[in-house]
Coordinates of C-alpha atoms and ligand atoms in Angstrom, one line a residue:
M1 CA 0.1 0.0 0.0
C2 CA 1.3 3.6 0.6
G3 CA 5.1 4.3 1.7
I4 CA 5.7 6.3 4.9
V5 CA 8.8 8.2 5.9
G6 CA 9.5 10.5 8.8
Y7 CA 12.9 11.9 10.2
I8 CA 14.2 13.9 13.0
G9 CA 17.7 14.7 14.0
K10 CA 20.8 16.8 12.8
N11 CA 20.1 16.4 9.2
Q12 CA 18.1 19.7 8.1
D13 CA 18.0 18.5 4.5
V14 CA 14.5 17.5 3.6
R15 CA 15.8 16.2 0.2
M16 CA 17.4 13.1 2.2
G17 CA 13.6 12.4 2.9
L18 CA 13.2 12.1 -0.8
D19 CA 15.8 9.7 -1.5
V20 CA 14.6 7.4 1.5
L21 CA 10.9 7.6 -0.1
R22 CA 12.0 6.6 -3.5
R23 CA 13.0 3.2 -1.9
L24 CA 9.3 2.6 -0.9
E25 CA 7.9 3.9 -4.1
Y26 CA 7.1 0.2 -5.2
R27 CA 4.6 0.3 -2.3
G28 CA 2.1 2.8 -4.0
Y29 CA 2.9 5.4 -6.7
D30 CA -0.2 7.3 -7.6
S31 CA 0.8 10.4 -5.7
A32 CA 3.3 11.8 -3.1
G33 CA 3.9 14.6 -0.7
V34 CA 6.3 16.1 1.8
A35 CA 6.0 18.6 4.9
W36 CA 8.6 19.9 6.9
Y37 CA 9.0 22.4 10.1
S38 CA 11.3 25.2 9.4
P39 CA 12.7 26.2 12.8
E40 CA 13.6 29.7 11.5
K41 CA 10.1 30.4 10.1
K42 CA 8.4 28.7 13.0
E43 CA 6.3 27.2 10.0
I44 CA 5.4 23.7 8.7
F45 CA 5.7 23.9 4.8
C46 CA 3.9 21.2 2.5
L47 CA 3.9 20.5 -1.1
K48 CA 2.0 17.5 -2.7
K49 CA 1.1 16.1 -6.1
A50 CA -0.8 13.6 -7.9
G51 CA 1.8 11.3 -9.8
R52 CA 5.0 9.9 -9.0
I53 CA 7.8 10.9 -6.7
D54 CA 9.5 12.8 -9.9
D55 CA 6.4 14.8 -10.3
L56 CA 6.5 16.0 -6.6
E57 CA 10.5 16.8 -7.2
K58 CA 9.3 19.0 -10.1
L59 CA 6.7 20.7 -7.8
I60 CA 9.5 21.3 -5.3
T61 CA 11.8 23.0 -7.9
E62 CA 9.0 25.2 -9.1
S63 CA 8.0 26.3 -5.6
N64 CA 11.5 27.7 -4.9
L65 CA 10.9 26.9 -1.4
E66 CA 14.0 25.9 0.5
L67 CA 13.8 22.4 1.6
K68 CA 15.5 23.0 4.8
G69 CA 14.2 22.0 8.3
N70 CA 13.3 19.3 10.8
P71 CA 11.3 17.3 11.4
F72 CA 9.9 16.2 8.2
I73 CA 7.5 13.5 6.8
L74 CA 6.9 12.2 3.3
H75 CA 4.4 9.8 1.7
T76 CA 3.9 8.0 -1.5
R77 CA 0.3 6.8 -2.2
W78 CA -1.8 3.8 -3.2
A79 CA -5.3 5.3 -3.3
T80 CA -8.0 3.4 -1.2
H81 CA -10.3 6.4 -0.2
G82 CA -10.6 9.2 -2.8
G83 CA -9.4 9.6 -6.2
V84 CA -6.0 10.2 -7.4
T85 CA -5.7 14.0 -7.1
D86 CA -3.4 16.7 -5.6
E87 CA -5.9 17.3 -2.6
N88 CA -6.2 13.7 -1.8
A89 CA -2.3 13.1 -1.9
H90 CA -0.8 13.0 1.8
P91 CA 0.3 14.9 3.9
H92 CA -3.2 16.0 5.1
W93 CA -3.6 18.9 7.4
D94 CA -6.1 20.3 10.1
C95 CA -8.4 23.4 9.6
K96 CA -5.5 25.9 10.9
K97 CA -2.6 24.1 8.9
E98 CA -0.8 23.4 12.0
I99 CA -1.1 19.5 12.4
F100 CA 0.2 17.5 9.5
S101 CA -0.2 13.8 9.2
I102 CA 0.7 10.9 6.6
H103 CA -0.9 7.3 6.8
N104 CA -0.9 3.9 5.4
G105 CA -3.9 1.8 6.2
I106 CA -7.8 2.5 6.2
I107 CA -9.8 4.2 8.8
E108 CA -13.2 2.1 8.6
N109 CA -15.1 4.6 10.6
Y110 CA -14.1 7.5 8.9
R111 CA -17.6 8.6 7.6
E112 CA -19.2 8.9 11.0
L113 CA -16.2 10.8 12.6
K114 CA -16.1 13.1 9.4
E115 CA -20.0 13.9 9.9
K116 CA -19.4 14.5 13.6
L117 CA -16.3 17.0 13.0
L118 CA -18.2 18.7 10.3
K119 CA -21.0 19.3 12.6
E120 CA -18.3 20.8 15.1
G121 CA -17.1 23.3 12.2
H122 CA -14.2 21.3 11.0
K123 CA -13.5 22.3 7.1
F124 CA -12.4 19.4 5.1
T125 CA -10.0 19.7 1.8
S126 CA -9.8 16.1 0.8
E127 CA -12.1 12.9 0.3
T128 CA -9.7 10.9 2.1
D129 CA -10.2 9.0 5.5
T130 CA -6.8 10.1 6.5
E131 CA -7.6 13.7 6.9
V132 CA -10.3 12.9 9.5
V133 CA -7.5 11.9 12.0
C134 CA -5.9 15.1 11.4
H135 CA -9.0 17.1 12.5
L136 CA -9.4 14.6 15.4
I137 CA -6.1 15.3 16.6
E138 CA -6.9 19.2 16.2
K139 CA -10.0 18.6 18.4
Y140 CA -7.9 17.2 21.4
F141 CA -4.7 19.2 20.8
Q142 CA -3.7 21.2 23.9
G143 CA -0.1 21.6 23.2
N144 CA 1.0 18.1 23.7
L145 CA 0.9 16.2 20.3
E146 CA 1.2 12.5 21.8
E147 CA -1.8 13.1 24.2
A148 CA -3.9 14.5 21.2
V149 CA -2.9 11.4 19.2
R150 CA -3.8 9.0 21.8
K151 CA -7.1 10.5 22.4
A152 CA -7.9 10.6 18.8
L153 CA -7.0 7.0 18.2
K154 CA -9.3 6.0 20.8
E155 CA -12.1 6.9 18.5
V156 CA -10.6 5.3 15.4
R157 CA -11.5 1.8 14.0
G158 CA -9.5 0.4 11.0
T159 CA -5.6 0.1 10.4
Y160 CA -3.1 2.5 10.4
G161 CA 0.7 3.5 10.2
L162 CA 0.4 7.1 11.4
V163 CA 2.9 9.9 11.4
V164 CA 2.1 13.1 12.6
I165 CA 4.0 16.6 13.4
A166 CA 2.8 19.8 14.8
K167 CA 3.6 23.7 14.5
K168 CA 2.6 24.1 18.3
D169 CA 4.7 21.2 19.5
P170 CA 7.6 21.3 17.2
G171 CA 11.0 19.2 17.5
K172 CA 8.7 16.1 17.8
I173 CA 7.3 13.3 15.5
V174 CA 4.5 11.1 17.0
A175 CA 4.1 7.8 15.1
A176 CA 1.4 5.0 15.8
R177 CA 0.8 1.6 14.5
L178 CA -2.2 -0.9 14.3
S179 CA -1.8 -3.6 11.6
S180 CA 0.1 -1.3 8.9
P181 CA 3.9 -1.7 9.3
L182 CA 6.1 1.1 10.8
I183 CA 10.0 0.7 11.8
L184 CA 12.4 2.9 13.3
G185 CA 16.1 3.1 12.3
V186 CA 18.2 5.0 14.6
N187 CA 21.8 6.1 14.2
Q188 CA 24.2 9.0 15.5
E189 CA 22.5 11.5 13.1
G190 CA 18.9 10.9 14.0
I191 CA 15.8 8.7 13.7
L192 CA 14.1 7.6 10.6
I193 CA 10.6 6.2 10.5
A194 CA 9.4 4.1 7.6
S195 CA 7.1 1.5 6.3
D196 CA 9.8 -1.1 5.8
P197 CA 13.4 -1.6 6.6
S198 CA 14.5 -1.5 2.9
A199 CA 14.0 2.4 3.2
V200 CA 16.5 3.0 6.1
I201 CA 19.4 0.7 5.1
T202 CA 21.5 3.5 3.8
H203 CA 20.8 5.1 7.0
T204 CA 21.2 2.3 9.7
R205 CA 21.0 -1.7 10.0
Q206 CA 19.7 -1.4 13.3
V207 CA 15.9 -1.3 13.5
I208 CA 12.9 -1.4 15.6
N209 CA 9.5 -2.7 14.8
L210 CA 6.5 -0.9 16.3
D211 CA 3.9 -3.3 17.5
D212 CA 0.2 -2.9 17.2
N213 CA -1.3 -0.1 19.3
E214 CA 2.1 1.1 20.1
I215 CA 2.7 4.9 20.0
A216 CA 6.3 6.4 19.4
V217 CA 7.3 9.8 20.5
L218 CA 10.7 10.8 18.5
K219 CA 12.6 13.7 19.5
M220 CA 15.9 15.4 18.4
D221 CA 18.0 13.0 20.4
N222 CA 15.9 10.5 21.8
F223 CA 12.8 8.6 21.5
H224 CA 10.3 6.4 23.7
I225 CA 7.8 3.9 23.1
L226 CA 5.6 2.4 25.5
K227 CA 7.9 -0.7 26.3
E228 CA 11.3 -1.9 25.9
K229 CA 12.1 -3.1 22.4
A230 CA 14.8 -5.2 20.9
F231 CA 16.6 -4.0 17.8
V232 CA 16.7 -6.3 14.8
Q233 CA 19.6 -6.3 12.6
I234 CA 18.9 -5.9 9.0
D235 CA 21.4 -7.9 6.5
W236 CA 20.5 -6.4 3.2
T237 CA 23.0 -4.0 1.7
P238 CA 22.0 -0.7 -0.1
E239 CA 23.5 -2.4 -3.2
E240 CA 21.0 -5.3 -3.0
A241 CA 18.4 -2.5 -2.9
Q242 CA 19.7 -1.1 -6.2
K243 CA 19.3 -3.0 -9.4
G244 CA 22.8 -4.7 -9.4
G245 CA 23.3 -3.6 -13.2
Y246 CA 20.1 -5.0 -14.6
P247 CA 17.5 -2.9 -16.3
H248 CA 14.8 -3.8 -13.8
F249 CA 14.5 -5.3 -10.4
M250 CA 12.2 -7.9 -11.6
L251 CA 15.1 -9.3 -14.0
K252 CA 17.8 -8.9 -11.3
E253 CA 15.6 -10.9 -8.8
I254 CA 14.8 -13.8 -11.4
M255 CA 18.4 -14.0 -12.2
E256 CA 18.9 -14.4 -8.2
E257 CA 16.5 -17.3 -8.2
P258 CA 19.4 -20.2 -8.1
E259 CA 21.0 -18.1 -5.1
T260 CA 17.6 -17.9 -3.5
I261 CA 17.3 -21.7 -3.3
E262 CA 21.1 -21.7 -2.0
N263 CA 20.1 -19.2 0.6
A264 CA 16.9 -21.2 1.7
V265 CA 18.6 -24.5 2.1
R266 CA 22.0 -23.3 3.5
G267 CA 22.9 -24.7 6.8
R268 CA 19.2 -26.6 6.8
L269 CA 20.2 -30.1 5.0
L270 CA 21.1 -33.1 6.9
P271 CA 22.2 -35.3 4.0
D272 CA 23.4 -38.4 6.2
E273 CA 20.2 -38.2 8.2
G274 CA 18.1 -37.6 5.2
N275 CA 16.4 -34.7 7.0
V276 CA 16.3 -31.0 7.5
K277 CA 17.1 -28.8 10.5
L278 CA 14.5 -26.0 10.5
G279 CA 15.6 -24.0 13.8
G280 CA 12.6 -21.8 13.8
L281 CA 10.3 -24.7 14.5
A282 CA 12.2 -26.3 17.5
L283 CA 9.9 -24.9 19.9
V284 CA 6.9 -26.6 18.3
E285 CA 8.5 -29.8 17.1
N286 CA 6.2 -32.2 19.6
R287 CA 3.2 -30.1 18.6
L288 CA 3.8 -30.8 15.0
R289 CA 4.6 -34.4 15.4
G290 CA 0.9 -34.6 16.9
T291 CA -0.5 -32.6 14.0
K292 CA -3.1 -34.5 12.2
K293 CA -4.4 -31.7 9.6
V294 CA -2.5 -29.0 7.9
F295 CA -4.0 -25.8 6.2
L296 CA -1.8 -24.0 3.7
I297 CA -3.1 -20.4 3.5
A298 CA -1.8 -17.3 1.6
C299 CA -2.8 -14.9 -1.2
G300 CA -1.7 -14.2 -4.9
T301 CA 1.7 -15.9 -5.8
A302 CA 2.2 -17.2 -2.3
S303 CA -1.1 -19.1 -2.7
Y304 CA 0.4 -20.9 -5.7
A305 CA 3.3 -21.9 -3.7
A306 CA 0.8 -23.3 -1.2
R307 CA -1.0 -25.4 -3.8
A308 CA 2.5 -26.9 -4.9
G309 CA 2.9 -27.5 -1.2
E310 CA -0.3 -29.5 -0.9
Y311 CA 1.0 -31.8 -3.5
M312 CA 4.3 -32.2 -1.6
L313 CA 2.8 -32.8 1.7
E314 CA 0.0 -35.4 0.7
E315 CA 2.5 -37.4 -1.2
Y316 CA 5.3 -37.7 1.5
T317 CA 3.7 -37.1 4.9
N318 CA 0.2 -38.6 4.7
L319 CA -0.9 -35.5 6.3
S320 CA -4.5 -34.3 5.5
T321 CA -3.8 -31.2 3.8
E322 CA -6.1 -28.2 2.6
V323 CA -5.2 -25.1 0.7
D324 CA -7.2 -21.9 0.9
L325 CA -6.8 -18.2 0.0
A326 CA -6.6 -16.2 3.0
S327 CA -9.3 -13.8 1.9
E328 CA -11.8 -16.7 1.6
F329 CA -10.4 -18.8 4.4
R330 CA -11.5 -16.4 6.9
Y331 CA -15.1 -16.5 6.1
R332 CA -15.2 -20.5 5.9
K333 CA -16.1 -22.5 8.9
P334 CA -13.6 -25.5 8.5
I335 CA -13.1 -28.0 11.4
I336 CA -10.3 -26.7 13.4
D337 CA -8.7 -28.0 16.7
K338 CA -5.5 -28.4 18.7
S339 CA -4.1 -31.0 16.0
T340 CA -4.6 -28.6 13.2
A341 CA -1.6 -26.6 12.1
G342 CA -2.0 -23.4 9.6
I343 CA 1.0 -22.6 7.5
F344 CA 0.8 -19.3 6.3
I345 CA 3.0 -18.1 3.3
S346 CA 3.9 -14.4 2.7
Q347 CA 6.6 -12.6 1.4
S348 CA 6.1 -9.5 3.0
G349 CA 4.7 -10.8 6.0
E350 CA 2.3 -7.8 5.9
T351 CA -0.6 -9.1 3.8
A352 CA -3.7 -8.2 5.8
D353 CA -6.0 -11.3 4.7
T354 CA -3.1 -13.6 5.7
L355 CA -2.5 -11.9 9.0
A356 CA -6.4 -11.8 9.6
A357 CA -6.3 -15.8 8.8
I358 CA -3.5 -16.3 11.4
R359 CA -5.7 -14.6 14.1
E360 CA -8.4 -16.7 13.0
M361 CA -6.5 -19.8 13.3
K362 CA -5.1 -18.9 16.7
E363 CA -8.6 -18.2 18.0
K364 CA -9.5 -21.8 17.4
G365 CA -6.5 -22.9 19.3
A366 CA -4.5 -24.1 16.1
L367 CA -0.8 -24.1 15.8
T368 CA 0.3 -21.3 13.3
I369 CA 3.5 -21.5 11.3
G370 CA 4.8 -18.7 9.2
I371 CA 6.8 -19.1 6.1
T372 CA 7.9 -15.5 5.5
N373 CA 10.8 -13.5 3.9
V374 CA 10.8 -10.2 5.4
V375 CA 12.5 -10.5 8.8
G376 CA 10.6 -9.1 11.8
S377 CA 7.4 -8.6 9.8
S378 CA 4.1 -9.0 11.4
Q379 CA 3.4 -12.7 10.1
S380 CA 6.9 -13.6 11.8
R381 CA 5.8 -12.1 15.0
E382 CA 2.2 -13.3 15.2
T383 CA 2.5 -16.8 14.3
A384 CA 3.8 -19.5 16.9
A385 CA 6.9 -20.5 14.8
G386 CA 8.2 -20.0 11.5
I387 CA 10.7 -20.5 8.7
Y388 CA 12.4 -17.6 6.8
T389 CA 12.9 -18.2 3.2
R390 CA 15.9 -16.0 3.2
S391 CA 15.2 -14.7 -0.4
G392 CA 16.6 -11.2 0.2
Q393 CA 14.8 -8.1 -0.3
E394 CA 12.4 -8.5 -3.2
V395 CA 11.6 -4.7 -4.7
A396 CA 9.7 -5.7 -8.2
V397 CA 6.0 -5.8 -7.2
A398 CA 5.7 -9.1 -9.4
S399 CA 7.0 -11.6 -6.9
T400 CA 9.7 -14.1 -8.4
K401 CA 12.6 -15.3 -6.5
A402 CA 10.2 -15.0 -3.2
F403 CA 8.1 -17.6 -5.0
I404 CA 11.1 -19.8 -5.7
G405 CA 12.1 -19.6 -2.1
Q406 CA 8.8 -20.3 -0.8
L407 CA 8.8 -23.7 -2.9
A408 CA 12.3 -24.7 -1.7
T409 CA 11.0 -24.2 2.1
L410 CA 7.9 -26.0 1.5
A411 CA 10.0 -28.9 0.0
M412 CA 12.1 -29.1 3.1
L413 CA 9.1 -28.6 5.5
T414 CA 7.8 -31.7 3.5
V415 CA 11.0 -33.7 4.6
Y416 CA 10.8 -32.3 7.9
L417 CA 7.1 -33.6 8.6
G418 CA 7.7 -36.6 6.6
R419 CA 10.6 -37.8 8.6
Q420 CA 8.4 -37.1 11.6
R421 CA 6.2 -39.6 10.2
E422 CA 6.5 -42.5 7.6
M423 CA 9.0 -40.9 5.1
S424 CA 12.1 -43.5 4.9
L425 CA 15.7 -42.4 5.3
V426 CA 16.3 -43.5 1.9
M427 CA 13.4 -41.1 0.5
G428 CA 14.6 -38.3 3.0
K429 CA 18.1 -38.7 1.6
R430 CA 16.9 -38.5 -2.0
I431 CA 15.1 -35.5 -1.7
V432 CA 17.7 -33.6 0.3
S433 CA 20.4 -34.5 -2.3
E434 CA 18.4 -33.4 -5.0
L435 CA 17.4 -30.1 -3.0
A436 CA 21.2 -29.6 -2.8
K437 CA 21.6 -29.9 -6.7
L438 CA 18.8 -27.6 -7.4
P439 CA 20.7 -24.1 -7.6
D440 CA 23.2 -25.5 -10.3
L441 CA 20.0 -26.8 -12.1
A442 CA 18.5 -23.5 -11.9
R443 CA 21.6 -21.7 -13.2
K444 CA 21.2 -24.1 -16.2
V445 CA 17.7 -22.9 -17.0
L446 CA 18.8 -19.4 -16.5
S447 CA 21.5 -19.8 -19.1
Q448 CA 18.9 -20.0 -21.9
S449 CA 17.5 -16.7 -21.1
S450 CA 18.5 -15.3 -24.5
E451 CA 16.5 -18.2 -26.3
I452 CA 13.5 -17.7 -23.9
E453 CA 13.8 -13.9 -25.0
K454 CA 13.8 -14.8 -28.6
I455 CA 10.7 -17.2 -28.1
S456 CA 8.8 -14.5 -26.3
Q457 CA 9.1 -12.3 -29.3
K458 CA 6.9 -14.9 -31.1
Y459 CA 4.3 -14.7 -28.4
K460 CA 4.3 -11.1 -27.6
D461 CA 1.3 -10.0 -30.1
F462 CA -1.0 -12.6 -29.1
K463 CA -4.0 -11.3 -26.8
N464 CA -4.8 -14.3 -24.9
F465 CA -3.1 -17.3 -23.4
W466 CA -3.6 -20.8 -21.7
F467 CA -1.1 -22.0 -19.0
M468 CA -1.7 -25.6 -18.5
G469 CA -0.2 -28.0 -16.1
R470 CA -1.2 -31.3 -14.1
K471 CA -0.3 -32.5 -10.6
Y472 CA 2.7 -30.6 -9.2
N473 CA 2.8 -28.1 -12.1
Y474 CA -1.0 -27.0 -12.2
P475 CA 0.0 -24.4 -9.4
I476 CA 2.8 -23.5 -11.6
A477 CA 0.6 -22.9 -14.6
L478 CA -1.5 -20.6 -12.2
E479 CA 1.7 -18.6 -11.3
G480 CA 2.9 -18.3 -14.9
T481 CA -0.6 -16.8 -15.6
L482 CA -0.3 -14.3 -12.9
K483 CA 3.1 -13.2 -13.8
L484 CA 2.1 -12.6 -17.4
K485 CA -1.1 -10.9 -16.4
E486 CA 0.5 -8.5 -13.9
T487 CA 3.4 -7.4 -15.9
S488 CA 2.2 -7.6 -19.5
Y489 CA -1.5 -6.8 -18.9
L490 CA -2.4 -9.5 -21.5
H491 CA -5.2 -11.9 -20.7
A492 CA -4.2 -15.4 -19.7
E493 CA -5.8 -18.2 -17.7
G494 CA -4.2 -21.1 -15.9
V495 CA -6.0 -24.3 -16.2
A496 CA -5.6 -27.9 -14.9
A497 CA -5.0 -29.8 -18.3
G498 CA -7.7 -32.3 -17.5
E499 CA -10.2 -29.6 -17.3
L500 CA -9.6 -28.3 -20.8
K501 CA -12.0 -30.8 -22.8
H502 CA -14.6 -29.6 -20.1
G503 CA -14.9 -26.1 -21.7
A504 CA -11.8 -24.2 -22.2
L505 CA -11.0 -26.0 -25.4
A506 CA -13.8 -24.0 -27.1
L507 CA -11.5 -21.0 -27.2
I508 CA -8.5 -22.7 -28.8
D509 CA -7.6 -21.7 -32.4
E510 CA -4.6 -20.3 -34.2
N511 CA -4.7 -16.9 -32.2
F512 CA -4.9 -18.4 -28.7
P513 CA -1.5 -20.0 -27.8
T514 CA -1.0 -22.4 -24.6
V515 CA 2.1 -22.6 -22.7
A516 CA 2.1 -26.4 -21.4
I517 CA 4.2 -27.5 -18.5
C518 CA 5.1 -31.1 -19.3
P519 CA 8.0 -32.3 -17.4
S520 CA 8.7 -36.1 -17.9
D521 CA 6.9 -37.1 -14.8
S522 CA 4.2 -39.3 -13.7
V523 CA 1.4 -37.4 -15.7
Y524 CA 3.5 -36.7 -18.8
E525 CA 1.4 -39.1 -21.0
K526 CA -1.8 -37.2 -19.8
M527 CA -0.3 -34.0 -20.7
I528 CA 0.6 -35.1 -24.1
S529 CA -3.0 -36.2 -24.9
N530 CA -4.0 -32.7 -23.7
I531 CA -1.3 -31.2 -26.1
Q532 CA -2.7 -33.2 -29.0
E533 CA -6.2 -32.0 -28.3
I534 CA -5.0 -28.4 -28.8
K535 CA -2.9 -29.3 -31.7
A536 CA -5.8 -30.7 -33.4
R537 CA -7.3 -27.3 -33.0
K538 CA -4.3 -25.5 -34.5
G539 CA -3.4 -23.8 -31.0
P540 CA 0.1 -22.7 -30.9
I541 CA 2.0 -24.4 -28.3
L542 CA 5.0 -23.6 -26.1
A543 CA 6.1 -26.5 -23.9
I544 CA 8.2 -26.5 -20.9
A545 CA 9.7 -30.1 -21.1
T546 CA 12.6 -32.1 -19.7
E547 CA 16.0 -32.0 -21.3
G548 CA 16.5 -35.1 -23.6
N549 CA 12.9 -35.3 -24.5
E550 CA 13.3 -34.9 -28.2
D551 CA 9.9 -36.3 -29.2
I552 CA 7.9 -33.4 -27.9
K553 CA 9.6 -31.0 -30.6
K554 CA 7.4 -32.9 -33.1
I555 CA 4.1 -31.9 -31.6
V556 CA 4.7 -28.5 -30.2
D557 CA 6.0 -25.2 -31.9
D558 CA 8.5 -24.4 -29.3
V559 CA 10.1 -26.1 -26.3
I560 CA 12.2 -24.8 -23.4
Y561 CA 14.1 -27.6 -21.6
I562 CA 14.5 -27.9 -17.9
P563 CA 17.1 -30.4 -16.3
K564 CA 15.7 -33.7 -14.9
T565 CA 15.0 -33.7 -11.1
L566 CA 12.5 -35.2 -8.6
E567 CA 8.9 -34.9 -9.7
M568 CA 8.1 -32.9 -6.7
L569 CA 10.9 -30.4 -7.3
T570 CA 10.3 -29.9 -11.0
P571 CA 7.8 -26.8 -10.1
I572 CA 11.0 -24.8 -9.0
L573 CA 12.8 -25.4 -12.3
A574 CA 9.7 -25.0 -14.4
T575 CA 8.7 -21.8 -12.7
I576 CA 12.0 -19.8 -14.1
P577 CA 11.2 -19.8 -17.7
L578 CA 7.7 -18.6 -17.1
H579 CA 9.0 -15.6 -15.0
L580 CA 11.5 -14.9 -17.7
L581 CA 8.8 -15.1 -20.6
A582 CA 6.7 -13.1 -18.7
Y583 CA 9.3 -10.3 -18.0
Y584 CA 10.5 -10.5 -21.6
I585 CA 7.1 -9.9 -23.3
A586 CA 6.1 -7.2 -20.7
V587 CA 9.5 -5.2 -21.5
T588 CA 8.8 -5.4 -25.3
L589 CA 5.3 -4.2 -24.8
G590 CA 6.9 -1.2 -22.9
N591 CA 5.3 -1.6 -19.5
D592 CA 6.8 -0.6 -16.3
V593 CA 7.4 -4.3 -15.1
D594 CA 8.9 -3.1 -11.5
K595 CA 5.8 -1.3 -10.7
P596 CA 2.7 -2.6 -12.8
R597 CA -0.2 -0.5 -13.0
N598 CA -2.9 -0.6 -10.3
L599 CA -0.7 -3.1 -8.1
A600 CA 1.3 -2.6 -4.9
K601 CA 4.1 -5.0 -3.2
S602 CA 2.3 -5.7 0.0
V603 CA -1.3 -5.6 0.4
T604 CA -2.0 -4.3 3.8
V605 CA -5.8 -3.7 3.7
E606 CA -8.3 -6.2 3.1
Ligands
AGP701 C1 2.6 -11.4 -6.8 O1 3.3 -11.1 -7.8 C2 1.8 -10.3 -6.5 N1 2.6 -9.3 -6.0 C3 0.9 -10.6 -5.2 O2 0.1 -11.6 -5.7 C4 1.5 -11.2 -3.9 O3 1.9 -12.5 -4.3 C5 0.4 -11.2 -2.8 O4 0.0 -10.0 -2.7 C6 1.0 -11.8 -1.7 O5 2.0 -11.2 -1.0 P1 2.7 -11.8 0.1 O6 3.4 -13.0 -0.5 O7 3.8 -10.7 0.3 O8 1.8 -12.0 1.2

């Protein structure tokens, strides 16, 4: 959703804040704004504009205002309430333009609060929910900002990462959090507050996560929060946050997929015992041994990893397994008890629907396990135990390497739970040794990137696509579909190949290509009959097949080969060409692949 930045400290250069805000632009980018307190003029100045941060920068230059002062707050928006206009951009202010705030989240009861404030004579300048909070703070302000914020938030229902400054209580930033992420980055110079750690790594590696219902008061040389908080060490480098020489973060992150597998398995594989060591599960090892039923729950791309995980767990652990979308799970009435475990998968660890599903599971006494990428994120703190995927920072909105990290982590979890049950030492050893080989096999797939780019040029002018697979690779067909849709804006659908003849086949003709994921596995023959059905209707076919399979060349138009591996691990290799295909088609179509229209990196509202 939105990106929030606040700073108080020795540095009076507000432009420093703009650089930090740019690191958060992937969170939302339809409008931006800045407000800063000028000690000389004892005034708060504010500039905001619909458009990208570049457009705000232009406005700043045209304003001839001196961007000097402290504290300062900045915001990049992903609209939820009120259209994309200059007025609805953040920061918002009160009637006297003395209290300024920026917000990430949704104030659910803003309409009734606004009606009350209008009756009390407040004047509004925007259609947003956030501005209501400004006027509420104004209502309670008697010189002490945090007191006014505390009283105002008592009336607010919803989610917020909120940062406020006030002309009449200068030299202070007050920040409050409920559900939407906020972190503090502290160094000798001062204190940065931001929506996620990636924004502060050029400033400090030591961050503090604000927890729900916490209010932080930041002053020039100190800050206090309600309770003692531990610093978390951020091990990402600023370079990692930059593109590393690639034209786009998406391509950089696809090229990091082999390393992502290496990071996920490093120090966790126990080849001699045919097992894995997952330190984050140590506290719940016995509870997991007694688990009878598993729910895999997530959103978007992470939900496709969950689907692939379902096939793995069912085949190798005999655990009764169910997959669900977090946004649906919350409104279902599944049988859940103490022998149930909920496994929640999220790159950001901040996806609102997934967090709500965790709370639902906990409510019913089930064990909650998080598979998360962002260290210290809400999911990692709200679940009873978990596994970090260690995929490194993922900047591009379209999730690629994090998905690969999730699949590798689910494969390790399968061994962990399988070896607690009937999985043999031999089978355990087989999966563990294959997992150890995967990074090099993935590099082999990536070495074909220029061929895949050539193939993508053949398909870039089609308007509709089928992606089809069976068993482990049905979820990969869904993932390939989502990547193409969200980056190229072309229509694509993922289908379980066996479903084709039940309707989808009606759409097939020479203008409707199919990407068929058909490695040489237990359902290969079935896939070939589905491919024949499409061929018979002149549908163009691009196949993802196992190297050495020369026959397939005779029946399809194009083939991208992946190395041979265990059936349960083929999804990890089969995904890589699909990520590249989507990337190359989207770039050829001239789209902003790192920040696709209408999307955001972590969806922190329902
Ligand atoms: C994937 O490319 C999308 N960005 C989106 O579907 C994403 O997977 C979904 O929002 C879940 O995000 P999470 O993994 O951070 O929870």
